[in-house]
CSV table of C-alpha atoms and ligand atoms in Angstrom, one decimal:
chain,number,residue,atom,x,y,z
A,1,ALA,CA,2.9,8.7,-28.1
A,2,GLY,CA,4.8,8.5,-24.8
A,3,LEU,CA,5.4,10.3,-21.5
A,4,VAL,CA,8.2,12.1,-19.8
A,5,ARG,CA,8.7,11.9,-16.1
A,6,MET,CA,11.1,13.9,-14.1
A,7,VAL,CA,13.7,11.9,-12.1
A,8,ARG,CA,15.8,14.9,-10.9
A,9,PRO,CA,14.9,18.5,-11.5
A,10,TRP,CA,15.5,19.4,-14.3
A,11,ASN,CA,18.1,17.4,-16.1
A,12,GLU,CA,17.3,13.7,-15.5
A,13,TRP,CA,14.2,12.2,-17.0
A,14,LEU,CA,12.4,8.9,-17.5
A,15,VAL,CA,11.0,8.7,-21.0
A,16,VAL,CA,8.3,6.0,-21.7
A,17,TRP,CA,7.4,5.3,-25.2
A,18,GLY,CA,5.0,2.8,-26.6
A,19,PHE,CA,5.8,0.2,-29.3
A,20,ASP,CA,3.5,-2.1,-31.3
A,21,ILE,CA,3.5,-5.4,-29.4
A,22,SER,CA,2.0,-7.3,-32.4
A,23,VAL,CA,5.4,-7.2,-34.1
A,24,PRO,CA,8.8,-8.3,-32.7
A,25,PRO,CA,10.2,-5.8,-30.1
A,26,PRO,CA,12.4,-3.0,-31.4
A,27,VAL,CA,16.1,-2.7,-30.8
A,28,VAL,CA,16.6,0.4,-28.7
A,29,ASP,CA,20.2,1.3,-29.0
A,30,GLU,CA,21.6,4.7,-28.1
A,31,ASP,CA,20.8,6.3,-31.5
A,32,ALA,CA,17.2,4.9,-31.5
A,33,ALA,CA,16.7,6.1,-27.9
A,34,ILE,CA,17.9,9.7,-28.8
A,35,ALA,CA,15.6,9.7,-31.8
A,36,ILE,CA,12.7,8.7,-29.6
A,37,VAL,CA,13.3,11.5,-27.1
A,38,ARG,CA,13.8,14.2,-29.8
A,39,ASN,CA,10.7,13.0,-31.7
A,40,LEU,CA,8.6,12.9,-28.6
A,41,LEU,CA,9.5,16.4,-27.6
A,42,GLY,CA,9.5,17.8,-31.1
A,43,MET,CA,13.0,19.1,-30.6
A,44,PRO,CA,15.2,17.6,-33.3
A,45,GLU,CA,18.4,19.4,-32.2
A,46,LEU,CA,18.2,18.6,-28.5
A,47,GLU,CA,21.4,17.2,-26.8
A,48,VAL,CA,20.5,14.0,-25.0
A,49,GLU,CA,22.6,11.7,-22.8
A,50,ILE,CA,21.1,8.2,-22.5
A,51,THR,CA,22.0,6.5,-19.2
A,52,GLY,CA,20.0,3.4,-19.8
A,53,THR,CA,17.2,1.7,-21.8
A,54,SER,CA,15.0,-1.3,-21.3
A,55,LEU,CA,11.9,-2.8,-22.8
A,56,TRP,CA,9.0,-3.3,-20.5
A,57,GLY,CA,5.5,-4.5,-20.9
A,58,ASN,CA,2.3,-4.3,-18.9
A,59,ASN,CA,1.7,-7.4,-16.9
A,60,GLU,CA,-1.3,-8.9,-15.2
A,61,ALA,CA,0.0,-11.7,-13.0
A,62,HIS,CA,0.1,-12.5,-9.4
A,63,ALA,CA,1.4,-15.5,-7.4
A,64,THR,CA,-1.1,-17.5,-5.3
A,65,HIS,CA,1.7,-19.0,-3.1
A,66,LEU,CA,4.8,-17.0,-2.2
A,67,GLN,CA,7.1,-19.6,-0.6
A,68,LYS,CA,8.7,-22.8,-1.5
A,69,GLY,CA,10.9,-24.4,1.2
A,70,ARG,CA,13.5,-21.8,2.2
A,71,VAL,CA,12.7,-19.5,-0.7
A,72,PHE,CA,10.3,-16.6,-0.2
A,73,CYS,CA,9.3,-14.3,-3.0
A,74,ALA,CA,8.3,-10.6,-2.6
A,75,GLY,CA,7.7,-7.5,-4.7
A,76,ASP,CA,7.3,-7.4,-8.5
A,77,ALA,CA,8.3,-11.1,-8.5
A,78,ILE,CA,4.8,-12.0,-7.1
A,79,HIS,CA,2.7,-9.1,-8.3
A,80,ARG,CA,3.3,-7.8,-11.8
A,81,HIS,CA,1.1,-5.0,-13.0
A,82,PRO,CA,1.2,-1.6,-14.8
A,83,PRO,CA,2.3,1.5,-12.8
A,84,SER,CA,-1.3,2.8,-12.6
A,85,ASN,CA,-2.3,3.6,-9.0
A,86,GLY,CA,1.4,3.6,-7.9
A,87,LEU,CA,1.0,0.3,-6.1
A,88,GLY,CA,4.5,-1.1,-7.0
A,89,SER,CA,7.2,0.0,-4.6
A,90,ASN,CA,5.0,0.5,-1.5
A,91,THR,CA,3.4,-3.0,-1.7
A,92,SER,CA,6.8,-4.6,-2.4
A,93,ILE,CA,8.1,-3.0,0.8
A,94,GLN,CA,5.0,-4.1,2.7
A,95,ASP,CA,5.7,-7.7,1.6
A,96,SER,CA,9.2,-7.4,3.2
A,97,TYR,CA,7.9,-5.9,6.4
A,98,ASN,CA,5.4,-8.7,6.6
A,99,LEU,CA,8.1,-11.4,6.1
A,100,ALA,CA,11.1,-9.9,8.0
A,101,TRP,CA,9.8,-10.1,11.6
A,102,LYS,CA,8.4,-13.6,11.0
A,103,LEU,CA,11.8,-14.8,9.7
A,104,ALA,CA,13.6,-13.2,12.6
A,105,ALA,CA,11.2,-14.7,15.1
A,106,VAL,CA,11.6,-18.2,13.7
A,107,LEU,CA,15.4,-18.0,13.3
A,108,LYS,CA,15.7,-16.7,16.9
A,109,GLY,CA,13.6,-19.6,18.2
A,110,ARG,CA,10.7,-17.2,19.4
A,111,ALA,CA,8.1,-18.7,17.0
A,112,GLY,CA,7.1,-22.0,15.5
A,113,GLU,CA,8.0,-22.6,11.8
A,114,SER,CA,4.4,-22.5,10.7
A,115,LEU,CA,4.4,-18.7,11.4
A,116,LEU,CA,6.2,-18.5,8.0
A,117,ASP,CA,3.1,-20.0,6.2
A,118,THR,CA,1.2,-16.9,7.2
A,119,TYR,CA,3.3,-14.8,4.8
A,120,SER,CA,1.5,-16.4,1.8
A,121,ALA,CA,-1.8,-16.4,3.5
A,122,GLU,CA,-1.6,-12.7,4.3
A,123,ARG,CA,0.2,-11.2,1.2
A,124,ALA,CA,-1.1,-13.4,-1.7
A,125,PRO,CA,-4.6,-11.8,-1.4
A,126,VAL,CA,-2.9,-8.3,-1.5
A,127,ALA,CA,-1.0,-9.3,-4.6
A,128,LYS,CA,-4.3,-10.3,-6.3
A,129,ARG,CA,-6.1,-7.1,-5.3
A,130,ILE,CA,-3.4,-4.7,-6.5
A,131,VAL,CA,-2.8,-6.5,-9.8
A,132,GLU,CA,-6.6,-6.4,-10.5
A,133,ARG,CA,-6.9,-2.7,-9.5
A,134,ALA,CA,-3.8,-1.5,-11.4
A,135,ASN,CA,-4.9,-3.3,-14.6
A,136,ARG,CA,-8.4,-2.0,-14.4
A,137,SER,CA,-7.1,1.5,-14.0
A,138,SER,CA,-4.9,1.1,-16.9
A,139,ARG,CA,-7.8,-0.2,-19.1
A,140,GLU,CA,-10.0,2.7,-18.0
A,141,PHE,CA,-7.7,5.1,-19.7
A,142,ALA,CA,-9.3,4.0,-23.0
A,143,GLY,CA,-12.5,5.7,-21.8
A,144,LEU,CA,-10.8,9.1,-21.9
A,145,PHE,CA,-9.7,8.6,-25.5
A,146,ASP,CA,-13.2,7.3,-26.4
A,147,ALA,CA,-14.8,10.3,-24.7
A,148,LEU,CA,-12.6,12.6,-26.7
A,149,GLY,CA,-13.4,10.6,-29.9
A,150,VAL,CA,-9.8,10.1,-30.8
A,151,THR,CA,-9.7,6.3,-30.7
A,152,ASP,CA,-10.5,5.9,-34.4
A,153,ALA,CA,-9.1,9.2,-35.7
A,154,LYS,CA,-6.9,8.6,-38.7
A,155,THR,CA,-4.6,11.6,-38.7
A,156,GLU,CA,-3.1,14.1,-36.2
A,157,ALA,CA,-5.3,16.9,-37.7
A,158,GLU,CA,-8.4,14.8,-37.2
A,159,MET,CA,-7.4,14.0,-33.6
A,160,ILE,CA,-6.8,17.7,-32.8
A,161,GLU,CA,-10.2,18.6,-34.4
A,162,ARG,CA,-12.0,16.1,-32.3
A,163,ILE,CA,-10.3,17.2,-29.1
A,164,GLU,CA,-11.1,20.8,-29.8
A,165,GLU,CA,-14.8,20.0,-30.2
A,166,ARG,CA,-15.1,19.8,-26.4
A,167,LYS,CA,-14.9,23.6,-26.4
A,168,ALA,CA,-17.8,24.2,-28.8
A,169,ASN,CA,-21.1,25.6,-27.7
A,170,THR,CA,-23.0,23.0,-29.6
A,171,PRO,CA,-24.9,19.8,-28.7
A,172,ALA,CA,-21.9,17.7,-29.8
A,173,GLY,CA,-19.6,19.8,-27.7
A,174,ALA,CA,-21.9,19.5,-24.6
A,175,ALA,CA,-22.1,15.7,-25.2
A,176,LYS,CA,-18.3,15.5,-25.3
A,177,ARG,CA,-17.9,17.5,-22.1
A,178,THR,CA,-20.4,15.2,-20.3
A,179,ALA,CA,-18.6,12.1,-21.6
A,180,LEU,CA,-15.2,13.5,-20.6
A,181,ALA,CA,-16.4,14.2,-17.1
A,182,ALA,CA,-17.8,10.7,-16.7
A,183,ALA,CA,-14.5,9.1,-18.0
A,184,MET,CA,-12.5,11.4,-15.7
A,185,GLU,CA,-14.5,10.0,-12.8
A,186,THR,CA,-13.0,6.6,-13.3
A,187,LYS,CA,-9.6,8.1,-12.7
A,188,ASN,CA,-10.7,8.8,-9.2
A,189,TYR,CA,-10.1,5.1,-8.8
A,190,GLU,CA,-6.5,5.5,-9.9
A,191,PHE,CA,-5.4,8.6,-8.0
A,192,ASN,CA,-7.6,8.3,-4.8
A,193,ALA,CA,-7.9,4.6,-4.2
A,194,HIS,CA,-7.2,4.8,-0.5
A,195,GLY,CA,-9.0,1.6,0.3
A,196,VAL,CA,-6.5,-0.3,-2.0
A,197,GLU,CA,-3.5,1.6,-0.8
A,198,LEU,CA,-4.1,1.5,3.0
A,199,GLY,CA,-6.8,-1.1,3.5
A,200,GLN,CA,-4.8,-4.4,3.7
A,201,PHE,CA,-6.6,-6.7,6.1
A,202,TYR,CA,-5.0,-10.0,7.1
A,203,THR,CA,-6.5,-13.4,7.9
A,204,SER,CA,-4.1,-16.1,9.0
A,205,SER,CA,-3.0,-18.0,12.1
A,206,ALA,CA,-0.8,-15.0,13.0
A,207,ILE,CA,-4.1,-13.1,13.7
A,208,VAL,CA,-6.5,-13.9,16.6
A,209,SER,CA,-9.5,-13.4,14.4
A,210,GLU,CA,-12.8,-11.8,15.4
A,211,GLY,CA,-14.1,-12.3,11.9
A,212,ALA,CA,-14.0,-10.2,8.7
A,213,LEU,CA,-14.4,-6.5,8.5
A,214,PRO,CA,-18.1,-5.5,8.2
A,215,GLU,CA,-19.4,-4.6,4.8
A,216,PRO,CA,-18.1,-1.0,4.1
A,217,ALA,CA,-20.7,1.7,3.8
A,218,ARG,CA,-18.6,3.4,1.1
A,219,ASP,CA,-16.7,2.1,-1.9
A,220,ARG,CA,-14.1,-0.3,-0.7
A,221,ASP,CA,-11.5,0.7,-3.3
A,222,LEU,CA,-11.8,4.5,-2.8
A,223,TYR,CA,-12.2,4.6,1.0
A,224,TYR,CA,-9.9,3.2,3.6
A,225,GLN,CA,-11.9,1.5,6.3
A,226,VAL,CA,-10.3,2.5,9.6
A,227,SER,CA,-10.6,-0.3,12.2
A,228,THR,CA,-8.8,-2.0,15.0
A,229,LEU,CA,-10.4,-5.4,14.2
A,230,PRO,CA,-7.6,-7.9,14.4
A,231,GLY,CA,-6.0,-8.2,10.9
A,232,SER,CA,-6.2,-4.4,10.4
A,233,HIS,CA,-3.3,-2.0,10.2
A,234,LEU,CA,-2.9,0.2,13.3
A,235,PRO,CA,-4.9,3.4,12.6
A,236,HIS,CA,-3.2,6.7,12.5
A,237,ALA,CA,-3.8,9.4,15.1
A,238,TRP,CA,-1.6,12.2,16.5
A,239,VAL,CA,-0.6,11.5,20.1
A,240,GLY,CA,2.2,12.7,22.4
A,241,ASP,CA,2.6,15.6,24.8
A,242,HIS,CA,2.7,19.4,24.7
A,243,LEU,CA,6.3,19.3,23.2
A,244,ASN,CA,6.2,16.2,21.0
A,245,LYS,CA,3.6,15.3,18.5
A,246,ARG,CA,3.9,11.7,17.5
A,247,ALA,CA,2.1,9.4,15.1
A,248,MET,CA,0.4,6.3,16.5
A,249,LEU,CA,2.4,4.4,14.0
A,250,ASP,CA,5.7,5.4,15.8
A,251,ILE,CA,4.3,4.3,19.1
A,252,ALA,CA,4.5,0.7,17.8
A,253,PRO,CA,8.0,0.4,16.3
A,254,TYR,CA,9.0,-2.3,13.9
A,255,GLU,CA,11.4,-4.1,16.3
A,256,ARG,CA,8.9,-5.3,18.8
A,257,PHE,CA,5.3,-6.2,19.7
A,258,THR,CA,3.4,-3.3,21.3
A,259,LEU,CA,0.4,-3.6,23.7
A,260,ILE,CA,-1.6,-0.3,23.6
A,261,THR,CA,-4.0,0.5,26.4
A,262,GLY,CA,-5.4,3.4,28.4
A,263,VAL,CA,-5.0,4.6,32.0
A,264,ALA,CA,-7.7,2.3,33.2
A,265,GLY,CA,-5.8,-0.6,31.6
A,266,SER,CA,-2.5,0.1,33.4
A,267,ALA,CA,-2.5,-3.5,34.7
A,268,TRP,CA,-1.6,-4.7,31.2
A,269,GLU,CA,1.8,-3.1,31.7
A,270,ALA,CA,2.9,-5.6,34.3
A,271,ALA,CA,1.3,-8.4,32.2
A,272,ALA,CA,3.4,-7.4,29.2
A,273,ALA,CA,6.6,-7.3,31.2
A,274,ALA,CA,5.9,-10.7,32.7
A,275,ILE,CA,5.2,-12.2,29.3
A,276,THR,CA,8.3,-10.7,27.7
A,277,GLN,CA,10.3,-12.4,30.4
A,278,GLU,CA,8.6,-15.7,30.1
A,279,LEU,CA,8.4,-16.0,26.3
A,280,GLY,CA,11.6,-14.0,25.4
A,281,VAL,CA,9.6,-12.0,22.9
A,282,PRO,CA,10.2,-8.2,22.6
A,283,LEU,CA,7.0,-6.7,23.8
A,284,GLU,CA,6.3,-3.3,25.5
A,285,ALA,CA,3.1,-1.8,26.8
A,286,VAL,CA,2.2,1.8,26.0
A,287,VAL,CA,-0.4,3.5,28.2
A,288,ILE,CA,-2.1,6.4,26.4
A,289,GLY,CA,-3.7,9.0,28.6
A,290,PRO,CA,-3.3,12.1,30.8
A,291,GLY,CA,-0.2,12.1,33.0
A,292,ARG,CA,1.5,9.5,30.8
A,293,GLU,CA,4.3,10.0,28.3
A,294,VAL,CA,1.9,9.5,25.5
A,295,THR,CA,-1.4,11.5,25.7
A,296,ASP,CA,-4.3,11.4,23.4
A,297,LEU,CA,-3.6,14.9,22.0
A,298,TYR,CA,-6.8,15.6,20.1
A,299,PHE,CA,-9.0,12.8,21.7
A,300,ASP,CA,-8.8,11.1,18.3
A,301,TRP,CA,-7.3,7.8,19.6
A,302,ALA,CA,-10.3,7.4,22.0
A,303,ARG,CA,-12.6,7.7,19.0
A,304,LEU,CA,-10.6,5.2,16.9
A,305,ARG,CA,-9.5,2.5,19.2
A,306,GLU,CA,-12.9,0.6,19.3
A,307,VAL,CA,-12.1,-0.9,22.7
A,308,SER,CA,-12.8,0.5,26.1
A,309,GLU,CA,-10.2,2.6,28.0
A,310,SER,CA,-9.1,-0.5,29.9
A,311,GLY,CA,-9.0,-2.7,26.8
A,312,ALA,CA,-5.8,-3.5,24.9
A,313,LEU,CA,-4.6,-3.8,21.3
A,314,LEU,CA,-1.7,-6.1,20.5
A,315,VAL,CA,0.3,-4.8,17.5
A,316,ARG,CA,2.7,-6.9,15.6
A,317,PRO,CA,6.1,-5.6,14.5
A,318,ASP,CA,4.7,-4.9,11.0
A,319,LYS,CA,2.1,-2.6,12.7
A,320,HIS,CA,-0.9,-4.9,12.1
A,321,ILE,CA,-3.2,-5.6,15.0
A,322,CYS,CA,-3.2,-9.3,15.9
A,323,TRP,CA,-5.4,-9.4,19.0
A,324,ARG,CA,-7.5,-7.1,21.1
A,325,ALA,CA,-9.3,-7.2,24.4
A,326,GLU,CA,-12.4,-5.2,24.8
A,327,GLU,CA,-11.6,-4.5,28.4
A,328,LEU,CA,-9.2,-5.4,31.2
A,329,VAL,CA,-9.7,-9.1,32.2
A,330,ASP,CA,-9.2,-10.9,35.5
A,331,ASP,CA,-6.0,-12.5,34.3
A,332,PRO,CA,-4.3,-10.1,31.8
A,333,GLU,CA,-1.1,-12.2,31.8
A,334,GLY,CA,-3.0,-15.4,30.9
A,335,ALA,CA,-4.9,-13.6,28.1
A,336,LEU,CA,-1.8,-12.1,26.7
A,337,ARG,CA,0.1,-15.4,26.8
A,338,LYS,CA,-2.7,-17.2,25.0
A,339,ALA,CA,-2.8,-14.5,22.3
A,340,LEU,CA,0.9,-14.2,21.7
A,341,THR,CA,1.6,-18.0,21.7
A,342,SER,CA,-1.2,-18.4,19.2
A,343,VAL,CA,0.1,-15.6,16.9
A,344,LEU,CA,3.6,-17.0,17.1
A,345,SER,CA,2.6,-20.6,16.4
A,346,ARG,CA,4.1,-21.8,19.7
B,401,FAD,C1,7.6,2.8,-15.7
B,401,FAD,C2,7.4,2.4,-14.3
B,401,FAD,C3,6.8,3.3,-13.4
B,401,FAD,C4,6.6,3.0,-12.0
B,401,FAD,N1,6.1,3.9,-11.2
B,401,FAD,C5,5.9,3.6,-9.9
B,401,FAD,C6,5.3,4.5,-9.0
B,401,FAD,O1,5.0,5.6,-9.3
B,401,FAD,N2,5.1,4.1,-7.7
B,401,FAD,C7,5.4,2.9,-7.3
B,401,FAD,O2,5.2,2.6,-6.1
B,401,FAD,N3,6.0,2.0,-8.1
B,401,FAD,C8,6.2,2.3,-9.4
B,401,FAD,N4,6.7,1.4,-10.3
B,401,FAD,C9,7.0,0.0,-9.8
B,401,FAD,C10,8.2,-0.2,-8.9
B,401,FAD,O3,9.4,0.3,-9.6
B,401,FAD,C11,8.4,-1.7,-8.6
B,401,FAD,O4,7.2,-2.2,-8.1
B,401,FAD,C12,9.5,-1.9,-7.6
B,401,FAD,O5,10.7,-1.4,-8.1
B,401,FAD,C13,9.6,-3.4,-7.4
B,401,FAD,O6,10.7,-3.7,-6.5
B,401,FAD,P1,11.3,-5.1,-6.4
B,401,FAD,O7,12.4,-5.0,-5.4
B,401,FAD,O8,10.3,-6.1,-6.2
B,401,FAD,O9,11.9,-5.4,-7.8
B,401,FAD,P2,13.1,-4.6,-8.6
B,401,FAD,O10,13.1,-3.2,-8.2
B,401,FAD,O11,12.9,-5.0,-10.0
B,401,FAD,O12,14.4,-5.3,-8.0
B,401,FAD,C14,14.8,-6.5,-8.4
B,401,FAD,C15,16.3,-6.5,-8.5
B,401,FAD,O13,16.8,-7.8,-8.7
B,401,FAD,C16,17.9,-7.8,-9.6
B,401,FAD,N5,18.0,-9.1,-10.2
B,401,FAD,C17,17.2,-9.7,-11.1
B,401,FAD,N6,17.6,-10.9,-11.4
B,401,FAD,C18,18.7,-11.2,-10.6
B,401,FAD,C19,19.6,-12.3,-10.5
B,401,FAD,N7,19.4,-13.4,-11.2
B,401,FAD,N8,20.6,-12.2,-9.6
B,401,FAD,C20,20.7,-11.0,-8.8
B,401,FAD,N9,19.9,-9.9,-8.9
B,401,FAD,C21,18.9,-10.0,-9.8
B,401,FAD,C22,17.5,-6.7,-10.6
B,401,FAD,O14,18.6,-6.2,-11.3
B,401,FAD,C23,16.9,-5.7,-9.6
B,401,FAD,O15,17.8,-4.8,-9.1
B,401,FAD,C24,7.0,1.7,-11.6
B,401,FAD,C25,7.5,0.7,-12.5
B,401,FAD,C26,7.7,1.1,-13.8
B,401,FAD,C27,8.3,0.1,-14.7
């Protein structure tokens, strides 16, 4: 058995083929690789060009600490898991976004060195979660084979016969269809696990905490819990003006801190400008509302922001919210200074 994935339409493919791990690994030279492809496709004459081969095994390992001295690890080096759920590349890139702005801030003298400790604190729990989810999804594939009844089939003919049984208008056929539907339901957790994909919530000294997210009303793996509670990723909404539709995520770019408020919170703008000057930290305020460069196009942002119109959200360069004010305070500059110096370990 194996699988064929398209790399470029329609002449470049990735062919994955399973081998018995209870015996020493096979030598996959060019001839062996060509034989695998032809056998898998049932096309003995097919012309094949092999561009590369490698042996690869499912892993279930994650690091609990991601830094030693000046060395920081990211990506597959700290979370090793099967491709199920597609959590490899994206979470590896997230690791880098989490680390990059912290390294830059420390190297430029804008943050205390202990900011770097927050990389492990924030990303190691993510590594654990994705490794557990991907491996569970991988194991749950067995349920599909069990439901079809092919796990202990001895021959190809027996396998086909058992698979075909699902079409029969018999009690056994009906039982197989029910079992198959139940097994397929577990795959929802592989292909639609938005909570795992989008729901990274950080707890560390680079977040001015208001506590943990409340217990979710819906399944935490399947559903992404949208929130502006410090530690959450900035939620998505469409904003802009009559000519330009912009994503909230683009309002808070990677190269600076962004303070997001509403028209009634305009005083935060001057506070942000003063604190940028004072601390030498790139920070800009964005006021969202009518008559401003960024308007709340569909009134979605007002529904999502979870603070009043005069309140503010402080967004880190990696687009995670690190502090929020429910409403405008008497001394916005002081409040912002306190939050930012705390986040930056200054
Ligand atoms: C079959 C398969 C399917 C996948 N499907 C998906 C998917 O659908 N979606 C998804 O998001 N992810 C998928 N992934 C996972 C994804 O490919 C990885 O998570 C991602 O590439 C990890 O990136 P990385 O930079 O951490 O590591 P890598 O991409 O492995 O990069 C590490 C680099 O370091 C180099 N290197 C190693 N040792 C040294 C050394 N000593 N000196 C210098 N360089 C060195 C390597 O050559 C390599 O280029 C899949 C993986 C596999 C195997």
